[in-house]
Short mmCIF file of C-alpha atoms in Angstrom, two decimals:
data_model
loop_
_atom_site.label_atom_id
_atom_site.label_comp_id
_atom_site.label_asym_id
_atom_site.label_seq_id
_atom_site.Cartn_x
_atom_site.Cartn_y
_atom_site.Cartn_z
CA UNK A 1 -16.01 28.07 4.54
CA UNK A 2 -13.86 26.08 2.08
CA UNK A 3 -11.44 28.06 0.18
CA UNK A 4 -10.70 25.64 -2.33
CA UNK A 5 -12.72 23.00 -4.22
CA UNK A 6 -12.83 19.10 -2.93
CA UNK A 7 -10.85 18.20 -6.57
CA UNK A 8 -7.94 20.95 -5.77
CA UNK A 9 -4.36 20.34 -5.42
CA UNK A 10 -4.43 22.15 -2.31
CA UNK A 11 -7.75 22.66 -0.58
CA UNK A 12 -7.75 25.34 1.90
CA UNK A 13 -10.05 27.07 4.63
CA UNK A 14 -10.79 30.74 5.09
CA UNK A 15 -9.45 31.76 7.96
CA UNK A 16 -6.73 29.14 8.10
CA UNK A 17 -6.76 26.82 11.02
CA UNK A 18 -3.65 27.11 13.55
CA UNK A 19 -2.14 23.68 12.81
CA UNK A 20 -0.22 23.49 16.47
CA UNK A 21 -2.80 20.93 18.00
CA UNK A 22 -2.00 18.36 15.68
CA UNK A 23 1.77 18.96 15.76
CA UNK A 24 2.17 16.03 18.65
CA UNK A 25 -0.05 13.26 16.98
CA UNK A 26 1.96 14.20 13.43
CA UNK A 27 5.50 13.98 15.02
CA UNK A 28 4.66 10.76 17.25
CA UNK A 29 3.27 8.98 14.20
CA UNK A 30 5.98 9.98 11.75
CA UNK A 31 8.73 9.12 14.51
CA UNK A 32 7.05 5.53 15.25
CA UNK A 33 6.67 4.67 11.72
CA UNK A 34 10.05 5.70 10.52
CA UNK A 35 11.21 3.06 13.27
CA UNK A 36 8.42 0.43 13.09
CA UNK A 37 7.71 -0.10 9.45
CA UNK A 38 11.16 -1.11 8.36
CA UNK A 39 11.62 -3.24 11.94
CA UNK A 40 8.27 -5.05 10.83
CA UNK A 41 9.78 -5.49 7.33
CA UNK A 42 13.21 -6.62 8.70
CA UNK A 43 11.77 -9.10 11.36
CA UNK A 44 9.57 -10.83 8.66
CA UNK A 45 12.53 -10.82 6.31
CA UNK A 46 14.46 -12.83 8.82
CA UNK A 47 11.43 -14.78 9.73
CA UNK A 48 11.20 -15.92 6.21
CA UNK A 49 14.62 -16.24 4.89
CA UNK A 50 14.45 -20.28 5.14
CA UNK A 51 11.31 -20.01 3.08
CA UNK A 52 12.77 -18.06 0.46
CA UNK A 53 15.92 -20.13 0.21
CA UNK A 54 13.45 -23.43 -0.15
CA UNK A 55 11.43 -22.20 -2.76
CA UNK A 56 14.30 -20.86 -4.87
CA UNK A 57 15.83 -24.00 -4.47
CA UNK A 58 12.62 -25.79 -5.67
CA UNK A 59 12.77 -24.52 -9.04
CA UNK A 60 12.72 -27.48 -10.78
CA UNK A 61 12.71 -26.00 -14.14
CA UNK A 62 15.89 -24.72 -13.59
CA UNK A 63 17.09 -28.22 -13.90
CA UNK A 64 15.08 -28.97 -16.67
CA UNK A 65 16.59 -25.84 -18.73
CA UNK A 66 20.14 -27.36 -17.78
CA UNK A 67 19.04 -30.62 -18.96
CA UNK A 68 17.72 -29.47 -22.15
CA UNK A 69 14.24 -30.91 -21.62
CA UNK A 70 11.41 -29.21 -23.34
CA UNK A 71 8.51 -31.13 -21.37
CA UNK A 72 7.64 -29.43 -18.24
CA UNK A 73 4.67 -28.39 -16.04
CA UNK A 74 5.62 -24.82 -16.84
CA UNK A 75 6.27 -24.04 -20.42
CA UNK A 76 8.78 -21.39 -20.61
CA UNK A 77 10.09 -19.81 -23.72
CA UNK A 78 14.00 -19.94 -24.11
CA UNK A 79 14.03 -16.02 -24.23
CA UNK A 80 12.69 -15.96 -20.41
CA UNK A 81 15.11 -16.02 -17.70
CA UNK A 82 14.41 -18.39 -15.17
CA UNK A 83 15.41 -16.16 -12.32
CA UNK A 84 12.90 -13.94 -13.81
CA UNK A 85 10.07 -16.24 -13.82
CA UNK A 86 11.15 -17.18 -10.23
CA UNK A 87 10.68 -13.41 -9.44
CA UNK A 88 7.13 -13.36 -11.02
CA UNK A 89 5.69 -16.28 -9.68
CA UNK A 90 7.10 -15.91 -6.07
CA UNK A 91 5.78 -12.14 -6.07
CA UNK A 92 2.41 -13.13 -7.34
CA UNK A 93 2.23 -15.48 -4.62
CA UNK A 94 2.87 -13.03 -1.93
CA UNK A 95 0.66 -10.55 -3.38
CA UNK A 96 -2.25 -13.17 -3.71
CA UNK A 97 -1.80 -14.48 0.01
CA UNK A 98 -2.05 -10.78 1.16
CA UNK A 99 -5.05 -10.08 -0.90
CA UNK A 100 -6.75 -13.14 0.29
CA UNK A 101 -5.35 -12.91 4.22
CA UNK A 102 -6.56 -8.95 4.35
CA UNK A 103 -9.90 -9.16 2.27
CA UNK A 104 -10.91 -12.16 3.72
CA UNK A 105 -10.13 -10.95 7.35
CA UNK A 106 -12.01 -7.60 6.79
CA UNK A 107 -14.95 -9.54 4.86
CA UNK A 108 -15.13 -11.66 8.01
CA UNK A 109 -15.54 -9.00 10.06
CA UNK A 110 -17.79 -7.03 8.08
CA UNK A 111 -20.15 -10.19 7.57
CA UNK A 112 -19.95 -11.46 11.30
CA UNK A 113 -20.14 -8.08 12.96
CA UNK A 114 -16.82 -8.60 14.83
CA UNK A 115 -14.91 -5.73 16.05
CA UNK A 116 -17.77 -3.78 15.29
CA UNK A 117 -16.43 -0.97 17.94
CA UNK A 118 -13.70 -0.39 15.43
CA UNK A 119 -15.82 0.04 12.09
CA UNK A 120 -16.70 3.31 10.78
CA UNK A 121 -20.11 4.11 10.38
CA UNK A 122 -21.61 4.77 6.99
CA UNK A 123 -24.61 6.63 5.89
CA UNK A 124 -26.37 4.63 3.26
CA UNK A 125 -25.41 6.70 0.20
CA UNK A 126 -21.66 6.01 1.09
CA UNK A 127 -22.21 2.19 0.57
CA UNK A 128 -20.68 1.20 -2.68
CA UNK A 129 -23.35 -0.33 -4.90
CA UNK A 130 -23.08 -4.22 -5.74
CA UNK A 131 -22.24 -3.36 -9.57
CA UNK A 132 -19.01 -1.06 -8.42
CA UNK A 133 -18.00 -4.08 -6.34
CA UNK A 134 -18.12 -6.57 -9.07
CA UNK A 135 -16.44 -4.07 -11.46
CA UNK A 136 -13.48 -3.54 -8.85
CA UNK A 137 -13.19 -7.00 -8.30
CA UNK A 138 -13.07 -8.04 -11.67
CA UNK A 139 -10.31 -5.14 -12.41
CA UNK A 140 -8.34 -6.46 -9.72
CA UNK A 141 -7.97 -10.02 -11.14
CA UNK A 142 -6.98 -8.90 -14.19
CA UNK A 143 -4.61 -7.05 -12.99
CA UNK A 144 -3.26 -9.58 -10.38
CA UNK A 145 -3.20 -12.28 -13.04
CA UNK A 146 -2.54 -10.70 -16.21
CA UNK A 147 -1.04 -7.01 -16.09
CA UNK A 148 1.31 -7.17 -13.03
CA UNK A 149 2.96 -10.29 -13.76
CA UNK A 150 3.84 -9.44 -17.29
CA UNK A 151 5.65 -5.95 -16.04
CA UNK A 152 7.17 -8.22 -13.01
CA UNK A 153 8.71 -11.06 -15.55
CA UNK A 154 9.50 -8.55 -18.67
CA UNK A 155 10.51 -4.95 -16.65
CA UNK A 156 11.02 -5.09 -12.68
CA UNK A 157 12.53 -8.79 -12.53
CA UNK A 158 15.54 -8.14 -15.12
CA UNK A 159 15.79 -4.40 -14.05
CA UNK A 160 16.69 -5.81 -10.89
CA UNK A 161 18.73 -8.22 -11.66
CA UNK A 162 21.08 -5.77 -13.95
CA UNK A 163 21.14 -3.28 -10.59
CA UNK A 164 22.18 -6.36 -8.48
CA UNK A 165 23.19 -9.45 -10.36
CA UNK A 166 23.10 -11.54 -6.91
CA UNK A 167 19.12 -10.13 -6.55
CA UNK A 168 18.01 -13.73 -7.00
CA UNK A 169 20.34 -15.96 -4.88
CA UNK A 170 19.84 -17.10 -1.44
CA UNK A 171 23.43 -16.32 -0.49
CA UNK A 172 22.96 -12.71 -1.85
CA UNK A 173 20.50 -11.84 0.59
CA UNK A 174 21.59 -8.89 2.79
CA UNK A 175 21.80 -9.00 6.60
CA UNK A 176 19.31 -7.60 8.85
CA UNK A 177 21.29 -3.78 9.04
CA UNK A 178 21.28 -3.71 5.62
CA UNK A 179 17.92 -4.95 5.14
CA UNK A 180 16.78 -2.44 7.58
CA UNK A 181 18.29 0.38 5.59
CA UNK A 182 16.84 -0.73 2.56
CA UNK A 183 13.41 -0.73 3.96
CA UNK A 184 13.79 2.65 5.51
CA UNK A 185 14.56 4.12 2.05
CA UNK A 186 11.88 2.39 0.44
CA UNK A 187 9.61 3.59 3.02
CA UNK A 188 10.53 7.22 3.08
CA UNK A 189 10.55 7.60 -0.91
CA UNK A 190 7.48 5.54 -1.35
CA UNK A 191 5.45 8.10 1.05
CA UNK A 192 7.32 11.43 -0.46
CA UNK A 193 6.40 10.14 -3.99
CA UNK A 194 2.75 9.21 -3.22
CA UNK A 195 1.96 12.35 -1.51
CA UNK A 196 3.17 14.57 -4.42
CA UNK A 197 1.45 12.15 -7.10
CA UNK A 198 -1.61 11.94 -4.76
CA UNK A 199 -2.08 15.66 -4.92
CA UNK A 200 -1.48 16.11 -8.66
CA UNK A 201 -4.44 13.13 -9.23
CA UNK A 202 -6.47 15.81 -7.45
CA UNK A 203 -5.94 18.63 -9.97
CA UNK A 204 -8.57 19.49 -12.01
CA UNK A 205 -6.74 18.14 -14.86
CA UNK A 206 -6.61 14.74 -13.46
CA UNK A 207 -8.80 14.41 -11.19
CA UNK A 208 -12.22 13.88 -13.62
CA UNK A 209 -10.68 11.64 -16.36
CA UNK A 210 -8.16 9.61 -13.94
CA UNK A 211 -8.28 9.93 -10.03
CA UNK A 212 -12.55 10.15 -9.68
CA UNK A 213 -12.45 6.39 -10.51
CA UNK A 214 -10.74 5.45 -7.12
CA UNK A 215 -13.37 8.11 -5.23
CA UNK A 216 -16.41 6.07 -6.55
CA UNK A 217 -15.73 4.28 -3.50
CA UNK A 218 -16.65 7.19 -0.71
CA UNK A 219 -17.10 4.62 1.86
CA UNK A 220 -13.98 2.59 1.29
CA UNK A 221 -13.54 -1.01 1.55
CA UNK A 222 -10.13 -2.58 1.92
CA UNK A 223 -10.21 -4.16 -1.74
CA UNK A 224 -10.85 -0.60 -2.92
CA UNK A 225 -7.38 0.34 -2.41
CA UNK A 226 -6.63 -0.86 -6.12
CA UNK A 227 -9.80 0.41 -7.91
CA UNK A 228 -7.68 2.63 -9.84
CA UNK A 229 -7.10 4.12 -13.62
CA UNK A 230 -3.92 2.73 -15.27
CA UNK A 231 -2.50 6.09 -15.00
CA UNK A 232 -3.25 6.19 -11.32
CA UNK A 233 -1.53 3.06 -11.11
CA UNK A 234 1.82 4.18 -12.46
CA UNK A 235 2.08 7.43 -10.97
CA UNK A 236 0.93 6.63 -6.94
CA UNK A 237 1.55 2.89 -7.08
CA UNK A 238 4.35 1.34 -9.36
CA UNK A 239 6.68 4.45 -9.35
CA UNK A 240 6.24 5.02 -5.43
CA UNK A 241 6.60 1.07 -4.83
CA UNK A 242 9.51 0.44 -7.06
CA UNK A 243 11.83 3.35 -6.86
CA UNK A 244 13.58 2.51 -3.27
CA UNK A 245 14.06 -1.10 -4.43
CA UNK A 246 15.37 -0.09 -7.44
CA UNK A 247 17.93 2.73 -6.01
CA UNK A 248 18.94 0.35 -3.65
CA UNK A 249 19.29 -2.76 -5.75
CA UNK A 250 17.01 -4.79 -3.25
CA UNK A 251 17.29 -8.45 -3.32
CA UNK A 252 13.95 -10.30 -4.24
CA UNK A 253 13.29 -11.45 -1.07
CA UNK A 254 13.58 -7.79 0.39
CA UNK A 255 11.13 -6.90 -2.74
CA UNK A 256 8.67 -9.46 -2.04
CA UNK A 257 8.39 -8.52 1.73
CA UNK A 258 8.58 -4.87 1.17
CA UNK A 259 5.01 -5.72 -1.08
CA UNK A 260 3.50 -8.13 1.54
CA UNK A 261 4.01 -5.69 4.39
CA UNK A 262 3.04 -2.14 2.21
CA UNK A 263 -0.35 -3.79 1.22
CA UNK A 264 -1.35 -4.88 4.47
CA UNK A 265 -1.19 -0.79 5.14
CA UNK A 266 -2.78 0.29 2.17
CA UNK A 267 -5.56 -2.62 2.77
CA UNK A 268 -6.16 -1.48 6.24
CA UNK A 269 -6.34 2.31 5.62
CA UNK A 270 -9.19 1.60 3.04
CA UNK A 271 -10.87 -0.85 5.12
CA UNK A 272 -13.30 1.32 6.78
CA UNK A 273 -11.90 -0.14 10.13
CA UNK A 274 -10.11 2.10 12.80
CA UNK A 275 -7.76 0.41 15.17
CA UNK A 276 -6.25 2.97 16.73
CA UNK A 277 -6.14 2.62 20.57
CA UNK A 278 -6.68 -1.43 20.33
CA UNK A 279 -4.11 -3.58 21.37
CA UNK A 280 -3.11 -3.91 18.07
CA UNK A 281 -2.13 -0.49 18.15
CA UNK A 282 -0.46 -0.62 21.22
CA UNK A 283 1.82 -3.68 19.86
CA UNK A 284 2.48 -1.73 16.79
CA UNK A 285 0.93 -3.70 14.38
CA UNK A 286 -1.58 -1.40 12.71
CA UNK A 287 -0.94 1.76 11.03
CA UNK A 288 -1.90 4.32 13.63
CA UNK A 289 -3.46 7.62 12.69
CA UNK A 290 -3.02 6.72 8.98
CA UNK A 291 -6.66 4.87 8.41
CA UNK A 292 -8.41 7.89 10.11
CA UNK A 293 -6.40 10.25 8.23
CA UNK A 294 -7.05 8.61 4.66
CA UNK A 295 -11.01 7.82 5.72
CA UNK A 296 -11.46 11.18 6.42
CA UNK A 297 -9.91 12.11 2.79
CA UNK A 298 -12.25 9.70 1.06
CA UNK A 299 -15.47 10.61 2.89
CA UNK A 300 -14.69 14.57 2.67
CA UNK A 301 -12.43 14.66 -0.06
CA UNK A 302 -10.64 17.70 1.32
CA UNK A 303 -6.99 17.53 2.14
CA UNK A 304 -5.27 14.62 3.38
CA UNK A 305 -3.12 13.45 0.67
CA UNK A 306 -0.70 11.33 2.15
CA UNK A 307 1.83 11.06 5.13
CA UNK A 308 0.64 13.46 7.68
CA UNK A 309 4.01 14.76 7.97
CA UNK A 310 3.89 16.05 4.28
CA UNK A 311 0.06 17.12 5.02
CA UNK A 312 1.27 19.19 7.98
CA UNK A 313 4.41 20.51 6.15
CA UNK A 314 2.57 21.68 3.28
CA UNK A 315 -0.53 23.03 4.81
CA UNK A 316 -2.91 20.35 3.05
CA UNK A 317 -4.98 19.24 5.81
CA UNK A 318 -6.79 22.37 6.95
CA UNK A 319 -10.19 20.45 7.15
CA UNK A 320 -8.64 17.39 9.14
CA UNK A 321 -6.82 20.28 11.66
CA UNK A 322 -9.84 22.36 11.99
CA UNK A 323 -11.76 18.92 12.97
CA UNK A 324 -8.97 18.30 15.85
CA UNK A 325 -7.10 15.73 14.09
CA UNK A 326 -7.36 12.28 14.77
CA UNK A 327 -9.11 12.82 18.15
CA UNK A 328 -11.68 14.81 16.54
CA UNK A 329 -12.55 12.29 13.79
CA UNK A 330 -12.82 9.89 16.79
CA UNK A 331 -15.49 11.82 18.38
CA UNK A 332 -17.18 12.77 15.13
CA UNK A 333 -17.44 8.93 14.42
CA UNK A 334 -18.50 7.83 18.10
CA UNK A 335 -21.71 10.63 18.07
CA UNK A 336 -22.71 9.08 14.58
CA UNK A 337 -22.76 5.74 15.67
#
């Protein structure tokens, strides 16, 4: 019997399960991700370096400003720095691209039945109603097109340029070794901060008025990853995403790549698809045991607050361990098909 409630910050079972059987899967995932994730970001950075340079050089409004021309396709007040506008538009483009690609892909899989063997079976009560889907999509349109650009234009862009005056310059982009270090710091800090923020959101004080909005999606869809209260956005998204790049004074190009790659995992973890054991998994192109861990969190709402290593060390994965970890969850899903 559960010793804690589903909204408690540390749900426990009584008696407590032995965590030893899941130790190997947690350690393998942790070590794999600590190498895979920064490496994937670094390879993406190297592959897109030319794209960044061309995009930065194509800022025609920079020449218009210098020439004192006031009429341009993009009307920008004089108190807005051109590099901040570039940062905002480029990041918006990066986020929009990955949003369309990932959510479009999972929509295609959902509607065509492709990769059905990897789809998590849902009960009718777990499926989101159309009204909730419409509300989530409208909320995301507002956030993507209004709220996030304002934050990037007036806060994040200027802060990064203050931290690193060459943050926008193509020649100021770091080499692959430095980029790998930056991405490693971003990855580690993001997961630590997200875990404790998410655990805080499951406290009795914050779950009902704040985090319950996100848990309206019991059987999650990829786009449901961003369905959250503004307070949750700040605590578990903006702060964890931005801390590492702020501390490291990351170059704009690295910021774009970091958001692009990070959001692929966020969408995958909420997609309702588990590719563990597939060729994608064997090629280190998917998120390992994170999607089943987070899917279990949404459907059972008992523990699994973030990175499996932190749940393991902090003792917040009792129900997951008692079920047999990722292998046990896979067996449970197989029986329910």
